[in-house]
PDB file of C-alpha atoms in Angstrom:
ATOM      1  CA  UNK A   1      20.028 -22.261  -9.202  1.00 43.00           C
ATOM      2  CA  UNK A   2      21.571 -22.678 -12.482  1.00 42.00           C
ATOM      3  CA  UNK A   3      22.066 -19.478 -14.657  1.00 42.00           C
ATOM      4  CA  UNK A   4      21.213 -19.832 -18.468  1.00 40.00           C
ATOM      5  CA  UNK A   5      22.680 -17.153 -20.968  1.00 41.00           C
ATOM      6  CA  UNK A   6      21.718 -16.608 -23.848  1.00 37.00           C
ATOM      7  CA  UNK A   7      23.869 -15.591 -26.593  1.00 39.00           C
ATOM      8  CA  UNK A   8      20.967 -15.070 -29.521  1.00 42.00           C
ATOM      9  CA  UNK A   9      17.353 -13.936 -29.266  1.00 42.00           C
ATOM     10  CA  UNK A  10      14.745 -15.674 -31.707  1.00 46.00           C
ATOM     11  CA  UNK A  11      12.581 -13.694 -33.476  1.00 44.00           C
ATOM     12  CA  UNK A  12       9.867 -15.025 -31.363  1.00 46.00           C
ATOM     13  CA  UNK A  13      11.386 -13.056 -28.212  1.00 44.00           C
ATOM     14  CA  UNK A  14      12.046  -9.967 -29.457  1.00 42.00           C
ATOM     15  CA  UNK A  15       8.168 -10.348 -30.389  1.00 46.00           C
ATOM     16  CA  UNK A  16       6.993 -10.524 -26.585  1.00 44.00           C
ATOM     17  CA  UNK A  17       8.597  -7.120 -25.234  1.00 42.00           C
ATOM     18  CA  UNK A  18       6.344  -5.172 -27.756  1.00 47.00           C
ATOM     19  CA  UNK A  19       3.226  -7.748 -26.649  1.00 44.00           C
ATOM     20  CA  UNK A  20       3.996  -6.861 -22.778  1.00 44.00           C
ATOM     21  CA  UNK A  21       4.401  -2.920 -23.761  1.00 46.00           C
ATOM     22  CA  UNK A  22       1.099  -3.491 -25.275  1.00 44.00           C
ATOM     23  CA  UNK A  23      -0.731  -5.116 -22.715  1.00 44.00           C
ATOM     24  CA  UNK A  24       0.724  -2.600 -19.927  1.00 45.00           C
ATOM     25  CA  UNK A  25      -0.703   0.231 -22.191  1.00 43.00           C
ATOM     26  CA  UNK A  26      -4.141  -1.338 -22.317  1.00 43.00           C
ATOM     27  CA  UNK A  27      -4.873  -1.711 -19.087  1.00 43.00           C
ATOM     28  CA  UNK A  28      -6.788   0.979 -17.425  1.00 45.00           C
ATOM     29  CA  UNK A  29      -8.629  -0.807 -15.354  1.00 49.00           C
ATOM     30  CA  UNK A  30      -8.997   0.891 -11.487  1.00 56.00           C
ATOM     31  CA  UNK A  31      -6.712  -0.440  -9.660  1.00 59.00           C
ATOM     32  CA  UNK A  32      -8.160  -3.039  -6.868  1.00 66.00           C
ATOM     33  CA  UNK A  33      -8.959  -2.538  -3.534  1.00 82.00           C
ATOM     34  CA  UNK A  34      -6.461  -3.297  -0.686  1.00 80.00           C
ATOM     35  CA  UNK A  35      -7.146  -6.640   1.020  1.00 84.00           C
ATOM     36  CA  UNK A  36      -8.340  -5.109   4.177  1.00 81.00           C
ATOM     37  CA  UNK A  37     -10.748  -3.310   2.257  1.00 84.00           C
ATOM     38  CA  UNK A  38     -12.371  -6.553   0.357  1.00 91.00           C
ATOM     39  CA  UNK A  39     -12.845  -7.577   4.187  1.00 90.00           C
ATOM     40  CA  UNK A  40     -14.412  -5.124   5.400  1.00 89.00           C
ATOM     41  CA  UNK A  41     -16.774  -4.893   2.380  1.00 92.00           C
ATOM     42  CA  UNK A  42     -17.181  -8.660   2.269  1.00 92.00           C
ATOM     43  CA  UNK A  43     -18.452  -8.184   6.031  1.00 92.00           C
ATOM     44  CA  UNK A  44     -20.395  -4.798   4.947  1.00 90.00           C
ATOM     45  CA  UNK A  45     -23.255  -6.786   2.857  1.00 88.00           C
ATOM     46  CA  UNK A  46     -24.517  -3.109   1.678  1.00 93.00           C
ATOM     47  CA  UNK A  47     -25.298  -2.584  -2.229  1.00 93.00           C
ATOM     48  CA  UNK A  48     -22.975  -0.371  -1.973  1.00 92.00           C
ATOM     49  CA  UNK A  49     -20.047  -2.850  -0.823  1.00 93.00           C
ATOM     50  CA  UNK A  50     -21.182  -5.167  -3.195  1.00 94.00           C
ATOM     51  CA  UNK A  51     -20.955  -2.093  -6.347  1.00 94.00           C
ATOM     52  CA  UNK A  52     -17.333  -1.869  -4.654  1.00 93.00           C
ATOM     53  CA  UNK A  53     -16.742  -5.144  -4.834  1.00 94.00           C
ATOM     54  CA  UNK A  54     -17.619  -5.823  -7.975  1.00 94.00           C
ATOM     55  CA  UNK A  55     -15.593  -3.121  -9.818  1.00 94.00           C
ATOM     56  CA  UNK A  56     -12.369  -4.572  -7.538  1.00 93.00           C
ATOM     57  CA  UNK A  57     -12.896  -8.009  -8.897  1.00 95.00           C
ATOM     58  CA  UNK A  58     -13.329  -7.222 -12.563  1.00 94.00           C
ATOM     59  CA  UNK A  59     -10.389  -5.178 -11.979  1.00 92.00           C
ATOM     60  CA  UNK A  60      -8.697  -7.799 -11.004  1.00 93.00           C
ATOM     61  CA  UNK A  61     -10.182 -10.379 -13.323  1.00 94.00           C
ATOM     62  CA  UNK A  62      -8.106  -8.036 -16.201  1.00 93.00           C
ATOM     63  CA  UNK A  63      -4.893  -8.131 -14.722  1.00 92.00           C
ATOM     64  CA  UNK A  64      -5.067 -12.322 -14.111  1.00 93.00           C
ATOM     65  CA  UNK A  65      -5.904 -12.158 -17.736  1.00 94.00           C
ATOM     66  CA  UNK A  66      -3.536  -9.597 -18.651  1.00 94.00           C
ATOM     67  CA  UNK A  67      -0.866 -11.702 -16.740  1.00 94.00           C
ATOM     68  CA  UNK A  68      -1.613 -15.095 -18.841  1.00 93.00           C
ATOM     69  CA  UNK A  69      -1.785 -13.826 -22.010  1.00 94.00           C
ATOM     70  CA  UNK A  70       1.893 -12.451 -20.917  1.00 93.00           C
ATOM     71  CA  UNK A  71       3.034 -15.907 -19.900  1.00 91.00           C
ATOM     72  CA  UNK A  72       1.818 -17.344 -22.957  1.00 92.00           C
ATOM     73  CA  UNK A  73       3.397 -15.466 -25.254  1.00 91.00           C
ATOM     74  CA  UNK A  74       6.530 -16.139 -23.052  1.00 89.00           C
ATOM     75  CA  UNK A  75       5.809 -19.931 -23.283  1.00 88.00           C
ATOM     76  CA  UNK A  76       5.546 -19.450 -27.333  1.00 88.00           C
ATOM     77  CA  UNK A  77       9.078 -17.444 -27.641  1.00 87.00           C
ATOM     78  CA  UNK A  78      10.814 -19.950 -25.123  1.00 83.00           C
ATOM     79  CA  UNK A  79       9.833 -22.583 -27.115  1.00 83.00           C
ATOM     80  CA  UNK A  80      12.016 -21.583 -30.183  1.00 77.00           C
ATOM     81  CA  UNK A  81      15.259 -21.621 -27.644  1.00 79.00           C
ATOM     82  CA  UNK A  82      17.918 -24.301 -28.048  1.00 78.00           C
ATOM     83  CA  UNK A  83      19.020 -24.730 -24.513  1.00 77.00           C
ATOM     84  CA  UNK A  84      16.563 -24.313 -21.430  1.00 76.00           C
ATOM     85  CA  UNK A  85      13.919 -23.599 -23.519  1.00 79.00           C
ATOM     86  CA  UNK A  86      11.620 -25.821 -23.157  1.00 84.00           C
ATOM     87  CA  UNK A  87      12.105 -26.159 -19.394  1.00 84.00           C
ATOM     88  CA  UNK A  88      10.889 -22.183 -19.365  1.00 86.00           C
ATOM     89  CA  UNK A  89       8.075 -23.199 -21.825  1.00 85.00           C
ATOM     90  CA  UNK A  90       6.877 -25.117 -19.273  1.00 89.00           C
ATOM     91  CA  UNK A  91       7.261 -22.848 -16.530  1.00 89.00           C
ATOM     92  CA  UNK A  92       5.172 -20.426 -18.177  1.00 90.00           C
ATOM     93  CA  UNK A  93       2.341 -22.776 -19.365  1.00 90.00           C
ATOM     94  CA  UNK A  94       1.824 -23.933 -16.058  1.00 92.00           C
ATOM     95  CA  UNK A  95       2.033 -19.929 -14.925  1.00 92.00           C
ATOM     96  CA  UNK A  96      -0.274 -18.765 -17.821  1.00 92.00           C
ATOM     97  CA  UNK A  97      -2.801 -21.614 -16.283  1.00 94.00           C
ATOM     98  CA  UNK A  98      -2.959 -20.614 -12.638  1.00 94.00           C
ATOM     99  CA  UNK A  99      -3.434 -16.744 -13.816  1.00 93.00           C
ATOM    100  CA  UNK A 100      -6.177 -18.087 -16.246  1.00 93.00           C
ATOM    101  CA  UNK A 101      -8.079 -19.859 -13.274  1.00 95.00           C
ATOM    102  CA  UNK A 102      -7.455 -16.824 -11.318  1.00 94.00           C
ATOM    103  CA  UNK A 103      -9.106 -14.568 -13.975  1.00 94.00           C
ATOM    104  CA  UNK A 104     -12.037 -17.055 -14.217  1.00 95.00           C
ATOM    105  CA  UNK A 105     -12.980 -17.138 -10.435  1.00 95.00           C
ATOM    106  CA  UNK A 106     -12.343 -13.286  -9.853  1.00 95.00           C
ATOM    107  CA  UNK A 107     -14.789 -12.780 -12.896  1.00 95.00           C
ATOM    108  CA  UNK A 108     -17.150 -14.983 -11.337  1.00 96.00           C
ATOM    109  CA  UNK A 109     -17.155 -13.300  -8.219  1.00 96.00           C
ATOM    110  CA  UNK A 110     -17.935  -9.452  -9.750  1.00 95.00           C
ATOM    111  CA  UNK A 111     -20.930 -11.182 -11.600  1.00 96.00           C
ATOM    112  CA  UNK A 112     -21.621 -12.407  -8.027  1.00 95.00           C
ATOM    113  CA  UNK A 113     -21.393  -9.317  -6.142  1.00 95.00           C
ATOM    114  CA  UNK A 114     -23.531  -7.653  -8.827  1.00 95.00           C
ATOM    115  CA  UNK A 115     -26.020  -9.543  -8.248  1.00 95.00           C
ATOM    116  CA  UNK A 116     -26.092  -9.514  -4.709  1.00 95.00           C
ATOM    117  CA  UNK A 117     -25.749  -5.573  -5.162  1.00 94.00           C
ATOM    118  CA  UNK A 118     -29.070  -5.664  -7.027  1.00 94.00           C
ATOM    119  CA  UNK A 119     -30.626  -7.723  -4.522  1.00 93.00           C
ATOM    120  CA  UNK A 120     -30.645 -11.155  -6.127  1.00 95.00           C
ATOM    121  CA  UNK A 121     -29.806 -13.835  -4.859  1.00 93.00           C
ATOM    122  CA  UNK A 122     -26.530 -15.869  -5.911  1.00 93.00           C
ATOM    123  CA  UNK A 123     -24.064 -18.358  -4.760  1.00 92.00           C
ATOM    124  CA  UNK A 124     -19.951 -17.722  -4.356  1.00 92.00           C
ATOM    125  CA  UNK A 125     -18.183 -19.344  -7.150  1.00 93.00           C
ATOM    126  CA  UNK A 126     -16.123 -22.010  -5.743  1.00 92.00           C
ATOM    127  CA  UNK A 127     -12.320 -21.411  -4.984  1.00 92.00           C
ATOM    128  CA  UNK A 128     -13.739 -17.440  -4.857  1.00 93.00           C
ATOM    129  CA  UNK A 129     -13.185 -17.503  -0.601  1.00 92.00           C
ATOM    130  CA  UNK A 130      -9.560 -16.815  -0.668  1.00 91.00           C
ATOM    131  CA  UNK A 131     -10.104 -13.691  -2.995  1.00 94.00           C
ATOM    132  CA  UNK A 132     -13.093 -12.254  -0.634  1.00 93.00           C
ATOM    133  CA  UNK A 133     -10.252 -13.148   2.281  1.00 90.00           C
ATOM    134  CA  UNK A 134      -8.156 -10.640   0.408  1.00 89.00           C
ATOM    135  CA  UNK A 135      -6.151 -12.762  -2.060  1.00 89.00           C
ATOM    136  CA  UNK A 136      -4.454 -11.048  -5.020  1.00 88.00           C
ATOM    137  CA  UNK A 137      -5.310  -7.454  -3.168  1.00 86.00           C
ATOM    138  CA  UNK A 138      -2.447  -5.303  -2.300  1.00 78.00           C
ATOM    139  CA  UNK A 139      -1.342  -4.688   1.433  1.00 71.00           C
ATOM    140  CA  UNK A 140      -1.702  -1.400   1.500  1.00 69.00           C
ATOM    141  CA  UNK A 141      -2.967   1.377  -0.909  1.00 69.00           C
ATOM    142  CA  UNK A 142      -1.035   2.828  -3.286  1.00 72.00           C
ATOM    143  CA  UNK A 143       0.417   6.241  -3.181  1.00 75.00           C
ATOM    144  CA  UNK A 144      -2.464   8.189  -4.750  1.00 76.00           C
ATOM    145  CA  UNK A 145      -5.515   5.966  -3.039  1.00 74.00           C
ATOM    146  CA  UNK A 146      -3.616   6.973  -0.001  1.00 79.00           C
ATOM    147  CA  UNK A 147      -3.822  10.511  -0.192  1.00 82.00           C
ATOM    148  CA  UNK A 148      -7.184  10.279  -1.353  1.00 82.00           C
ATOM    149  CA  UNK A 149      -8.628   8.245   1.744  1.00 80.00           C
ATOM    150  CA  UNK A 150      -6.776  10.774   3.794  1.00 81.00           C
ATOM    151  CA  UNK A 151      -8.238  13.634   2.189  1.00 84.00           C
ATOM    152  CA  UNK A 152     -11.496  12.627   2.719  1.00 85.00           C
ATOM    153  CA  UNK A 153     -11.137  10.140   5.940  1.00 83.00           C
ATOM    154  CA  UNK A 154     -14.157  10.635   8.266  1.00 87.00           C
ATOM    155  CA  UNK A 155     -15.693   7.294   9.281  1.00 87.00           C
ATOM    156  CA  UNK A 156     -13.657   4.822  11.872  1.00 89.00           C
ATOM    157  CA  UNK A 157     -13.116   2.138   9.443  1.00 84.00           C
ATOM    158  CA  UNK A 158     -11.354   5.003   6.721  1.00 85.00           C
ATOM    159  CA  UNK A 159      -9.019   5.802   9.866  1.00 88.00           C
ATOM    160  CA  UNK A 160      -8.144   2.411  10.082  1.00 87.00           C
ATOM    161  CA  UNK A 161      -7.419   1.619   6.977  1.00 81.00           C
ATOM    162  CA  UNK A 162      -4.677   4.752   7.454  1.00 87.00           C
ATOM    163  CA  UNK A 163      -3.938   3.516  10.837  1.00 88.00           C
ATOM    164  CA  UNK A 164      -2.820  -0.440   8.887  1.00 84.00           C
ATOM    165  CA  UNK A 165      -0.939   1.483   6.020  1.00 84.00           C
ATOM    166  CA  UNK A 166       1.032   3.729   8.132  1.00 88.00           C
ATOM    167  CA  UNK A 167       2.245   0.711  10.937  1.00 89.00           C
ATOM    168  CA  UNK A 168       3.008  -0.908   7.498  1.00 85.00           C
ATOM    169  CA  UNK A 169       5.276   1.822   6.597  1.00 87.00           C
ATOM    170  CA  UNK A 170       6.722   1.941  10.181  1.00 91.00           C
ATOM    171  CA  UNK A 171       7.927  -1.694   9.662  1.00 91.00           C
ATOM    172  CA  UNK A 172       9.660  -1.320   6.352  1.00 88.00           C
ATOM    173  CA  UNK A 173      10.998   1.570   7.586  1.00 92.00           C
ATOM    174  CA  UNK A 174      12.339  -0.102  10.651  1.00 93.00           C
ATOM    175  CA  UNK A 175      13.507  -3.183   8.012  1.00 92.00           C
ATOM    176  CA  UNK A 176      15.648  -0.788   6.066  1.00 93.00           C
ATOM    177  CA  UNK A 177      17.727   0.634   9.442  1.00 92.00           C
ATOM    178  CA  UNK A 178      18.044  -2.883  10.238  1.00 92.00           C
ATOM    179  CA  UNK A 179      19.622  -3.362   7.214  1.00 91.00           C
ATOM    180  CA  UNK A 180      21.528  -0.827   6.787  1.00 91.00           C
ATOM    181  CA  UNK A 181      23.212  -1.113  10.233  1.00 91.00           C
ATOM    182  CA  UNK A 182      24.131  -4.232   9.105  1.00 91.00           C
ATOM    183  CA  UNK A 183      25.777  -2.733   6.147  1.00 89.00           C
ATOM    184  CA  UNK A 184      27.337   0.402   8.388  1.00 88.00           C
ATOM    185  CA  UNK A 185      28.793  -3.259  11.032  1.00 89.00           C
ATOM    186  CA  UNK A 186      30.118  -5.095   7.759  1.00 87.00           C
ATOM    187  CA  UNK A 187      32.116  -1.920   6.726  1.00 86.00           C
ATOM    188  CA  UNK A 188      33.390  -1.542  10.040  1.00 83.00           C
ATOM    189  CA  UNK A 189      34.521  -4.980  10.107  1.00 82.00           C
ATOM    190  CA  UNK A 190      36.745  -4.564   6.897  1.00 77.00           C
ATOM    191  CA  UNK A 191      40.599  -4.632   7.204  1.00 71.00           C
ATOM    192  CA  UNK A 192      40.803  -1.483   5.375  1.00 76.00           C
ATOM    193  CA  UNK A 193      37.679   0.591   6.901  1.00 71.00           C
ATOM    194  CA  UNK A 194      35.817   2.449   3.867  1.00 80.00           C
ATOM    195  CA  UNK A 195      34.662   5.396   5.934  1.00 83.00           C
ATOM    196  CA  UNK A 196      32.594   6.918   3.585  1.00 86.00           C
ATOM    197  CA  UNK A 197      30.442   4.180   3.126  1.00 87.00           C
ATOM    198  CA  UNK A 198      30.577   3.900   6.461  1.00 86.00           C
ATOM    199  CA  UNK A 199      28.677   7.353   7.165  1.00 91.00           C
ATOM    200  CA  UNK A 200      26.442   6.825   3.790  1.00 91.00           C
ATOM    201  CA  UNK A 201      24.993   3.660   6.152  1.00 92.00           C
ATOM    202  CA  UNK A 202      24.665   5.758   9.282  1.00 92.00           C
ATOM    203  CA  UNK A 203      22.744   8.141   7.813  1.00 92.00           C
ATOM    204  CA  UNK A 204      20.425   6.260   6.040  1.00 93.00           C
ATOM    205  CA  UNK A 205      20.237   4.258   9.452  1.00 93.00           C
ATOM    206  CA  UNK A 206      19.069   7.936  11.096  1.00 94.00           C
ATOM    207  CA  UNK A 207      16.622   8.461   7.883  1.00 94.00           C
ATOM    208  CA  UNK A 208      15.224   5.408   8.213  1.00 93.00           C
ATOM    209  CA  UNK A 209      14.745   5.459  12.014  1.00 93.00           C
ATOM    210  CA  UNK A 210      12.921   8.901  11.816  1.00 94.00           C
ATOM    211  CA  UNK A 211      10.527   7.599   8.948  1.00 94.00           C
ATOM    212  CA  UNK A 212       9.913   4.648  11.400  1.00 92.00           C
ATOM    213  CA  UNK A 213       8.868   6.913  14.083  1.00 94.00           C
ATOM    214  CA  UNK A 214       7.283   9.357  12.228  1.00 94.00           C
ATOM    215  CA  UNK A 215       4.870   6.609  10.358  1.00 92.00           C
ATOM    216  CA  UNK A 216       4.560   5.309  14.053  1.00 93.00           C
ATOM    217  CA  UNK A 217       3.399   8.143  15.461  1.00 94.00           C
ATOM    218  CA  UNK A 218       0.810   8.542  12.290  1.00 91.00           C
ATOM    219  CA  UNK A 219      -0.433   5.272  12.817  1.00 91.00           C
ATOM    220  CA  UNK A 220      -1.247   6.075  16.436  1.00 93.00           C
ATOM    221  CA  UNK A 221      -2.850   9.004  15.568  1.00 91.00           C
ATOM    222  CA  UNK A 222      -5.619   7.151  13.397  1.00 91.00           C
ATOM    223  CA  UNK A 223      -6.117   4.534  15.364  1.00 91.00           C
ATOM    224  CA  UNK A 224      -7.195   6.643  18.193  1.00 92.00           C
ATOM    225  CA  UNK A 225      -9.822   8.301  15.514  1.00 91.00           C
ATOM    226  CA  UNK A 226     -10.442   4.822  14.478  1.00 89.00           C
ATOM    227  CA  UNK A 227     -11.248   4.049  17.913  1.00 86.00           C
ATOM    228  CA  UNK A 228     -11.723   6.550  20.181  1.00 80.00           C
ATOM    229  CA  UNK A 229      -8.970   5.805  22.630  1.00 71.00           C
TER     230      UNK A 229
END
């Protein structure tokens, strides 16, 4: 990939960092459910799934938006740059377009699952499948939904949502002692051994290891409450 620098910044750019700041500020949306979740309360069919549902979609309706209106004014400052400019104009047209489409359909489907939470009848938007599969969700929760579902985690399906987060955990852990025994071998392999960074990589290889096991161990624990066995 070629590497474009820039040696001036049009007016136009300096423009967009205050217009992203802005944006960011603005949105206080809740943040959206994790994917697993829209499953499970796609499957649910209760009003109260739907009420879910619906807040997680015009949720993330705003951020599509939020995210097109950043490309475009991207697209706008690009445009007034000598070399590779309009090559990025065009990257971010065609990125402000997809999030646009995105905000569209997710919109569609909260005014969907409204109505179906009111007990009307209504039909999916079309291209809305792959965002009730989960699409545009995160993984897992964040930090603070986290501790809040395990605060309050009663029901089988809460458990297993802790269960999914916490194997997720246990693999990125794992990921990182992979990696960093590959650092600790590369080190080793140097003509002139630099210990120290040798035993920074070990140890992080021993952290990482123990937050593998520990998540592990977590994950087993709710998927036995999630299950029973």
């Amino acid at each position: 990939m070629r590497t474009i620098l820039f040696r001036t910044i049009p007016a136009g750019l300096l423009g967009v960092f205050g217009f992203v700041a802005a944006v960011t500020a603005q949105q206080a949306a809740p943040a959206p459910l994790t994917a697993t979740q829209v499953r499970q309360l796609v499957a649910g069919q209760q009003p109260a799934d739907h009420a879910r549902l619906r807040a997680h979609f015009e949720a993330l309706s705003a951020r599509y938006a939020a995210e097109a209106n950043t490309h475009t004014a991207f697209q706008r400052a690009a445009t007034g740059i000598p070399r590779g400019g309009e090559a990025a104009a065009a990257h971010h047209k065609r990125l402000a377009e997809i999030a646009n489409d995105s905000a569209t359909v997710t919109r569609e489907l909260a005014t969907h699952h409204g109505q179906l939470g009111a007990g009307n009848t209504s039909s999916a938007p079309k291209g809305g499948e792959r965002f009730e599969r989960g699409a545009g969700a995160p993984a897992i929760p964040s930090e603070q939904q986290m501790l809040v579902l395990a605060a309050r985690a009663q029901r089988p399906s809460e458990h297993g949502q802790l269960s999914e987060y916490y194997s997720t955990l246990a693999a990125r852990y794992t990921a990182d002692a992979r990696d960093h025994r590959t650092m600790a071998a590369a080190y080793r392999g140097h003509n002139r051994v630099n210990q120290g960074a040798v035993t920074h990589c070990d140890r992080l290889v021993q952290l990482s290891d123990d937050s593998a096991k520990e998540a592990s161990a977590l994950a087993a624990e709710h998927k036995q409450l999630a299950t029973g066995r």
